[in-house]
Short mmCIF file of C-alpha atoms in Angstrom, two decimals:
data_model
loop_
_atom_site.label_atom_id
_atom_site.label_comp_id
_atom_site.label_asym_id
_atom_site.label_seq_id
_atom_site.Cartn_x
_atom_site.Cartn_y
_atom_site.Cartn_z
CA MET A 1 2.47 -67.80 -35.47
CA ARG A 2 -0.09 -70.68 -36.40
CA ASN A 3 -2.62 -72.03 -33.96
CA LEU A 4 -1.22 -72.95 -30.44
CA ASN A 5 -2.54 -75.47 -28.18
CA PHE A 6 -2.72 -74.01 -24.69
CA ARG A 7 -3.80 -76.67 -22.58
CA LYS A 8 -3.37 -74.69 -19.40
CA THR A 9 -5.75 -72.06 -18.81
CA ALA A 10 -6.54 -69.94 -15.51
CA SER A 11 -9.33 -72.12 -14.71
CA GLU A 12 -7.26 -75.24 -15.16
CA PRO A 13 -3.87 -74.40 -13.41
CA LYS A 14 -2.72 -77.81 -12.99
CA ARG A 15 -3.45 -79.73 -16.33
CA GLY A 16 -1.35 -79.52 -19.43
CA ILE A 17 2.01 -77.79 -20.39
CA ASP A 18 2.67 -74.20 -19.07
CA PRO A 19 1.67 -71.78 -22.13
CA PHE A 20 5.24 -70.19 -21.75
CA TRP A 21 6.77 -73.73 -22.73
CA VAL A 22 4.29 -74.08 -25.43
CA ILE A 23 5.32 -70.90 -27.04
CA VAL A 24 8.95 -71.75 -26.82
CA GLN A 25 8.32 -75.06 -28.50
CA LYS A 26 6.52 -73.41 -31.17
CA GLU A 27 9.42 -70.86 -31.70
CA ILE A 28 12.10 -73.49 -31.68
CA GLY A 29 10.28 -75.25 -34.31
CA ASP A 30 9.80 -72.19 -36.22
CA HIS A 31 13.44 -71.33 -36.25
CA ILE A 32 14.87 -74.95 -36.91
CA THR A 33 12.42 -75.18 -39.94
CA SER A 34 13.01 -71.56 -41.20
CA TRP A 35 15.03 -71.25 -44.55
CA ARG A 36 17.24 -68.54 -42.99
CA TYR A 37 18.27 -70.67 -40.23
CA ILE A 38 19.12 -73.25 -42.17
CA ILE A 39 21.18 -71.36 -44.53
CA LEU A 40 23.14 -69.54 -41.93
CA LEU A 41 23.58 -73.03 -40.19
CA ALA A 42 25.09 -74.57 -43.39
CA ILE A 43 27.33 -71.35 -44.01
CA ILE A 44 28.66 -71.44 -40.28
CA ALA A 45 29.27 -75.09 -40.25
CA LEU A 46 30.93 -75.35 -43.60
CA THR A 47 33.37 -72.34 -42.98
CA CYS A 48 34.23 -73.42 -39.74
CA LEU A 49 34.96 -77.05 -40.76
CA ALA A 50 37.03 -75.77 -43.74
CA SER A 51 39.08 -73.84 -41.09
CA LEU A 52 39.40 -76.71 -39.03
CA TYR A 53 40.61 -78.80 -41.70
CA SER A 54 43.12 -76.08 -42.78
CA ALA A 55 44.23 -75.63 -39.27
CA SER A 56 44.67 -79.37 -38.46
CA GLN A 57 46.88 -79.86 -41.73
CA THR A 58 49.09 -76.87 -40.60
CA ILE A 59 49.54 -78.31 -37.15
CA ARG A 60 50.37 -81.77 -38.55
CA ASP A 61 52.92 -80.37 -41.04
CA VAL A 62 54.83 -78.47 -38.04
CA VAL A 63 54.85 -81.39 -35.87
CA SER A 64 56.04 -83.76 -38.75
CA GLU A 65 58.80 -81.38 -39.45
CA ASN A 66 59.77 -81.04 -35.84
CA SER A 67 59.29 -84.67 -34.68
CA ASP A 68 62.33 -84.70 -32.52
CA LYS A 69 60.78 -81.81 -30.19
CA ASP A 70 58.49 -82.45 -27.41
CA PHE A 71 54.81 -80.80 -27.87
CA THR A 72 53.73 -81.45 -24.31
CA GLY A 73 52.08 -78.41 -22.88
CA THR A 74 51.81 -76.73 -26.01
CA PHE A 75 47.90 -76.85 -26.16
CA LEU A 76 47.67 -78.21 -29.46
CA PHE A 77 44.04 -78.90 -29.28
CA LEU A 78 43.32 -75.17 -28.55
CA LYS A 79 45.21 -74.26 -31.80
CA LEU A 80 42.61 -76.06 -33.71
CA PHE A 81 40.52 -72.98 -32.95
CA THR A 82 42.94 -70.28 -33.23
CA ILE A 83 45.57 -71.00 -36.01
CA THR A 84 45.12 -69.80 -39.68
CA GLY A 85 46.06 -72.16 -42.36
CA SER A 86 49.36 -71.66 -43.93
CA GLU A 87 48.40 -72.84 -47.39
CA THR A 88 44.76 -71.86 -47.79
CA ALA A 89 45.16 -68.58 -45.64
CA LEU A 90 41.85 -69.43 -44.37
CA PRO A 91 40.99 -67.40 -41.28
CA SER A 92 40.64 -69.33 -38.01
CA PHE A 93 37.77 -70.97 -36.68
CA VAL A 94 37.28 -68.11 -33.83
CA THR A 95 37.62 -65.57 -36.77
CA PHE A 96 34.64 -66.98 -38.43
CA VAL A 97 32.65 -67.34 -35.22
CA SER A 98 33.29 -63.65 -34.42
CA PHE A 99 32.28 -62.67 -37.85
CA LEU A 100 29.31 -64.67 -38.52
CA GLY A 101 27.87 -65.16 -35.01
CA PRO A 102 26.25 -61.63 -34.76
CA LEU A 103 24.40 -62.61 -38.26
CA LEU A 104 23.12 -65.57 -36.82
CA GLY A 105 21.75 -63.48 -33.93
CA ILE A 106 20.42 -60.85 -35.98
CA ALA A 107 18.56 -63.27 -38.27
CA LEU A 108 16.73 -65.14 -35.27
CA GLY A 109 15.64 -61.78 -33.63
CA PHE A 110 15.03 -59.03 -36.26
CA ASP A 111 11.34 -60.17 -36.92
CA ALA A 112 10.57 -61.59 -33.51
CA ILE A 113 7.71 -58.99 -32.79
CA ASN A 114 7.07 -56.96 -35.96
CA SER A 115 6.30 -59.87 -38.19
CA GLU A 116 3.64 -61.20 -35.38
CA ARG A 117 2.19 -57.81 -35.29
CA SER A 118 2.02 -57.41 -39.38
CA LYS A 119 0.62 -60.78 -39.86
CA GLY A 120 -2.00 -60.09 -36.89
CA THR A 121 -1.26 -63.04 -34.96
CA LEU A 122 0.16 -60.81 -32.21
CA SER A 123 -3.35 -59.69 -31.12
CA ARG A 124 -4.40 -63.40 -31.48
CA MET A 125 -1.92 -64.39 -29.17
CA MET A 126 -3.10 -61.72 -26.58
CA SER A 127 -6.67 -62.59 -26.68
CA GLN A 128 -5.48 -65.99 -25.04
CA PRO A 129 -5.04 -66.41 -21.33
CA VAL A 130 -1.45 -65.53 -21.68
CA PRO A 131 0.53 -63.01 -19.89
CA ARG A 132 2.10 -60.48 -22.36
CA ASP A 133 5.54 -61.00 -21.07
CA TYR A 134 5.58 -64.50 -21.73
CA ILE A 135 5.66 -63.77 -25.52
CA ILE A 136 8.95 -61.67 -25.67
CA ASN A 137 10.38 -63.94 -22.78
CA ALA A 138 9.61 -67.12 -24.89
CA LYS A 139 11.02 -65.52 -28.12
CA PHE A 140 14.31 -64.94 -26.38
CA VAL A 141 14.66 -68.38 -24.43
CA ALA A 142 13.76 -70.26 -27.84
CA ALA A 143 16.43 -68.45 -29.84
CA LEU A 144 18.97 -68.81 -27.11
CA THR A 145 18.02 -72.67 -26.82
CA VAL A 146 18.70 -72.64 -30.62
CA ILE A 147 22.07 -70.89 -30.33
CA SER A 148 23.41 -72.82 -27.69
CA ILE A 149 22.48 -76.36 -29.07
CA LEU A 150 24.25 -75.16 -32.47
CA PHE A 151 27.61 -73.80 -30.75
CA PHE A 152 27.70 -76.75 -28.29
CA ALA A 153 27.18 -79.10 -31.45
CA LEU A 154 30.15 -77.18 -33.48
CA GLY A 155 32.56 -77.24 -30.22
CA PHE A 156 31.84 -80.86 -29.56
CA LEU A 157 32.38 -81.61 -33.57
CA VAL A 158 35.53 -80.16 -33.43
CA MET A 159 36.98 -81.83 -30.66
CA GLY A 160 35.85 -85.08 -32.06
CA MET A 161 37.70 -84.12 -35.15
CA GLY A 162 40.66 -83.37 -33.15
CA ILE A 163 40.77 -86.52 -31.64
CA TYR A 164 40.55 -88.39 -34.85
CA ILE A 165 43.25 -86.35 -36.25
CA PHE A 166 45.57 -86.15 -33.32
CA GLY A 167 44.61 -89.67 -31.93
CA ILE A 168 44.94 -88.18 -28.37
CA PRO A 169 41.93 -86.70 -26.19
CA PRO A 170 42.42 -82.90 -25.21
CA THR A 171 43.76 -82.59 -21.49
CA ALA A 172 41.15 -81.44 -18.78
CA GLU A 173 42.39 -77.80 -18.95
CA GLU A 174 42.02 -77.69 -22.92
CA PHE A 175 38.55 -79.17 -22.67
CA TRP A 176 37.14 -76.66 -19.90
CA ARG A 177 38.85 -73.98 -21.92
CA ILE A 178 36.79 -74.94 -24.91
CA ILE A 179 33.64 -75.25 -22.85
CA PHE A 180 34.31 -71.79 -21.68
CA PHE A 181 35.00 -70.66 -25.12
CA ILE A 182 31.54 -72.04 -26.35
CA VAL A 183 29.68 -70.36 -23.33
CA LEU A 184 31.32 -67.15 -24.38
CA SER A 185 30.35 -67.37 -27.94
CA ILE A 186 26.69 -67.92 -26.86
CA VAL A 187 26.82 -64.74 -24.74
CA TYR A 188 28.19 -62.92 -27.60
CA VAL A 189 25.54 -64.02 -29.91
CA ALA A 190 22.90 -63.55 -27.26
CA PHE A 191 23.95 -59.74 -27.57
CA TRP A 192 22.99 -59.35 -30.71
CA LEU A 193 20.11 -61.38 -30.71
CA ASN A 194 18.65 -59.08 -27.88
CA LEU A 195 19.61 -56.02 -30.07
CA ALA A 196 17.94 -57.43 -33.06
CA ILE A 197 14.79 -58.15 -30.65
CA LEU A 198 15.08 -54.50 -29.37
CA PHE A 199 14.94 -53.32 -33.08
CA SER A 200 11.84 -55.49 -33.94
CA VAL A 201 9.83 -54.15 -30.81
CA ARG A 202 10.80 -50.34 -31.90
CA PHE A 203 10.14 -50.71 -35.45
CA ARG A 204 7.11 -51.91 -37.14
CA GLN A 205 8.76 -53.27 -40.19
CA ALA A 206 10.88 -56.21 -40.42
CA ALA A 207 13.09 -54.92 -43.17
CA THR A 208 13.85 -51.63 -41.15
CA SER A 209 14.94 -53.70 -37.98
CA ALA A 210 16.96 -56.05 -40.01
CA LEU A 211 18.71 -53.22 -41.73
CA SER A 212 19.42 -51.38 -38.45
CA GLY A 213 20.88 -54.63 -36.72
CA ILE A 214 23.10 -55.09 -39.98
CA ALA A 215 24.30 -51.55 -39.79
CA VAL A 216 25.12 -51.71 -36.14
CA TRP A 217 27.19 -54.92 -36.91
CA LEU A 218 28.94 -53.40 -39.90
CA PHE A 219 29.84 -50.17 -37.77
CA PHE A 220 31.39 -52.27 -34.95
CA SER A 221 33.22 -54.82 -37.35
CA VAL A 222 34.51 -52.44 -40.04
CA PHE A 223 34.31 -48.76 -39.13
CA TYR A 224 34.76 -48.54 -35.33
CA ASN A 225 38.34 -49.58 -35.46
CA MET A 226 39.04 -46.88 -38.28
CA LEU A 227 37.40 -44.30 -36.08
CA ILE A 228 39.58 -45.41 -33.02
CA GLY A 229 42.57 -45.07 -35.24
CA LEU A 230 41.67 -41.34 -36.16
CA ILE A 231 40.92 -40.59 -32.43
CA ALA A 232 44.32 -42.26 -31.26
CA ASN A 233 45.98 -40.18 -33.81
CA ALA A 234 44.50 -36.96 -32.61
CA THR A 235 44.80 -37.28 -29.24
CA ALA A 236 48.28 -38.78 -29.29
CA PRO A 237 50.91 -37.22 -26.84
CA ALA A 238 53.06 -34.49 -28.51
CA LYS A 239 56.64 -35.05 -29.16
CA GLN A 240 57.45 -32.98 -26.06
CA ALA A 241 55.73 -35.20 -23.96
CA VAL A 242 56.66 -38.59 -25.17
CA GLN A 243 59.29 -38.63 -22.51
CA SER A 244 56.61 -38.99 -20.12
CA VAL A 245 55.81 -42.67 -19.27
CA ALA A 246 52.65 -41.74 -17.50
CA ALA A 247 51.45 -39.79 -20.38
CA LEU A 248 51.71 -42.44 -22.76
CA MET A 249 50.15 -45.13 -20.51
CA HIS A 250 47.41 -42.62 -19.71
CA HIS A 251 46.89 -42.28 -23.68
CA GLN A 252 47.09 -46.07 -24.11
CA SER A 253 44.67 -46.86 -21.48
CA PHE A 254 42.33 -44.31 -22.81
CA ILE A 255 42.27 -45.76 -26.38
CA PHE A 256 41.79 -49.46 -24.82
CA PHE A 257 38.89 -48.32 -23.32
CA LEU A 258 37.30 -46.86 -26.40
CA THR A 259 38.29 -50.18 -28.07
CA ARG A 260 36.49 -51.92 -25.62
CA LEU A 261 33.09 -50.37 -25.98
CA SER A 262 32.74 -52.57 -28.93
CA PRO A 263 31.23 -55.83 -28.40
CA SER A 264 33.59 -57.56 -31.23
CA GLN A 265 36.70 -56.24 -29.15
CA LEU A 266 35.35 -57.84 -25.85
CA PHE A 267 34.47 -61.06 -27.70
CA SER A 268 38.05 -61.20 -29.11
CA ASP A 269 39.95 -60.25 -25.97
CA GLY A 270 37.86 -63.10 -24.20
CA THR A 271 38.53 -65.79 -26.79
CA THR A 272 42.06 -64.65 -27.14
CA THR A 273 42.74 -65.24 -23.47
CA LEU A 274 40.84 -68.45 -23.07
CA LEU A 275 42.28 -70.33 -25.78
CA THR A 276 45.83 -68.78 -25.85
CA PRO A 277 46.99 -69.57 -22.35
CA SER A 278 50.29 -67.85 -22.82
CA VAL A 279 48.19 -64.49 -22.85
CA ARG A 280 49.05 -62.90 -19.39
CA SER A 281 47.81 -59.34 -19.73
CA LEU A 282 45.29 -57.66 -22.09
CA GLY A 283 46.61 -54.08 -21.26
CA PRO A 284 49.93 -52.22 -21.54
CA LEU A 285 52.49 -53.25 -18.93
CA THR A 286 55.58 -51.20 -18.08
CA MET A 287 59.18 -52.77 -17.75
CA GLN A 288 58.92 -52.74 -14.04
CA GLN A 289 55.76 -54.70 -14.13
CA VAL A 290 57.26 -57.21 -16.76
CA VAL A 291 60.64 -57.66 -14.87
CA GLY A 292 60.35 -61.23 -12.73
CA ALA A 293 57.49 -62.50 -14.73
CA ILE A 294 57.95 -66.18 -15.51
CA PRO A 295 57.06 -66.98 -19.27
CA SER A 296 54.57 -69.70 -18.82
CA PRO A 297 51.11 -70.19 -19.66
CA LEU A 298 48.36 -69.04 -17.08
CA PRO A 299 46.28 -71.60 -15.21
CA LEU A 300 42.54 -71.65 -16.33
CA GLY A 301 41.45 -70.02 -13.08
CA GLN A 302 44.03 -67.06 -13.69
CA SER A 303 42.61 -66.78 -17.57
CA LEU A 304 38.83 -66.53 -16.16
CA LEU A 305 40.01 -63.92 -14.04
CA LEU A 306 41.50 -61.96 -16.66
CA VAL A 307 38.66 -62.36 -18.91
CA TRP A 308 35.86 -61.67 -16.20
CA PRO A 309 35.28 -57.90 -16.93
CA GLN A 310 34.74 -58.79 -20.71
CA VAL A 311 32.36 -61.60 -19.81
CA THR A 312 30.49 -59.29 -17.41
CA SER A 313 30.35 -56.51 -19.75
CA LEU A 314 28.95 -58.66 -22.55
CA ILE A 315 26.18 -60.07 -20.24
CA ALA A 316 25.52 -56.58 -18.93
CA ALA A 317 24.93 -55.15 -22.50
CA THR A 318 22.70 -58.20 -23.23
CA ALA A 319 20.56 -57.55 -20.14
CA VAL A 320 20.35 -53.83 -20.83
CA CYS A 321 19.10 -54.55 -24.57
CA PHE A 322 16.71 -57.26 -23.22
CA GLY A 323 15.29 -54.79 -20.46
CA ILE A 324 14.90 -52.11 -22.97
CA SER A 325 12.94 -54.52 -25.20
CA TYR A 326 11.00 -56.01 -22.31
CA LEU A 327 9.71 -52.40 -21.27
CA LEU A 328 8.78 -51.07 -24.86
CA PHE A 329 6.87 -54.24 -25.54
CA MET A 330 5.00 -54.23 -22.16
CA ARG A 331 3.89 -50.45 -22.87
CA GLN A 332 3.00 -50.64 -26.41
CA GLU A 333 -0.56 -50.75 -27.44
CA ILE A 334 -1.73 -53.90 -29.32
CA ARG A 335 -4.79 -53.70 -31.46
CA SER A 336 -6.50 -56.44 -33.82
CA ARG A 337 -6.42 -55.80 -37.47
#
């Protein structure tokens, strides 16, 4: 970290900018001008725009082939985020965010502390009249600000392109569903950011913390579902017990519980519920519970209630990672080189 201009000192409390915001501004500048952020930004923006273009072409073809039908209430704007291109087979916008978002969080946090320590700038920072917790708090706030600006920019860009393609603006419900989807995406990436900051505090080598973050991401993205499949097969009720609906429901609930220990699954459940209003449940239902249900889209408030456990779980995981990072950093000994 280069020299910082701390205009406010302990003897001059009312003049200049608070040192916390000086560090935040410096960190934001470092992130925006770093090559890893620029490369990741380009990859995410290009892939998401490609999936958006593919989805819009698919929607346009379907609408032109069924021009006699009324598409009112079908949430065409939301399908821009969720539909897969029929010809290009490109994954949807949500799939790209789910896959590349964790990499963005890891890239912004894996060397937050250990790079300062290896360059000797951490002890120089601590020689200034700055509380120690300002440093780790500012690292988190700066990276979260950059992530928030990126996702809101992408979300509004998609809405703008949707208006250009369809010629109609999104309804109020579609707009707020997209806003809540963007907020959920920021929370999801913030979890991976805090996990990377935790590794950067724990490990002294930046390469070690980066590999640790990528290993966790690979485990939950690729191997965790395989592991759940093995557990599901091993714990499935015996054929003699298949007649028992209670046994099947208990086993399915157990598998759903294990599946939702993965942050990727929590994010997937949340986005599916927010961007697909026809989703009315995220768990197994019996025939008795389905009888009498009206097959209509859920209102936004009911979708938020349905997805609230997933959102709070992601926020809780993020807070736990940040709390552990904070405690480790405050207790570490910092020596000058």
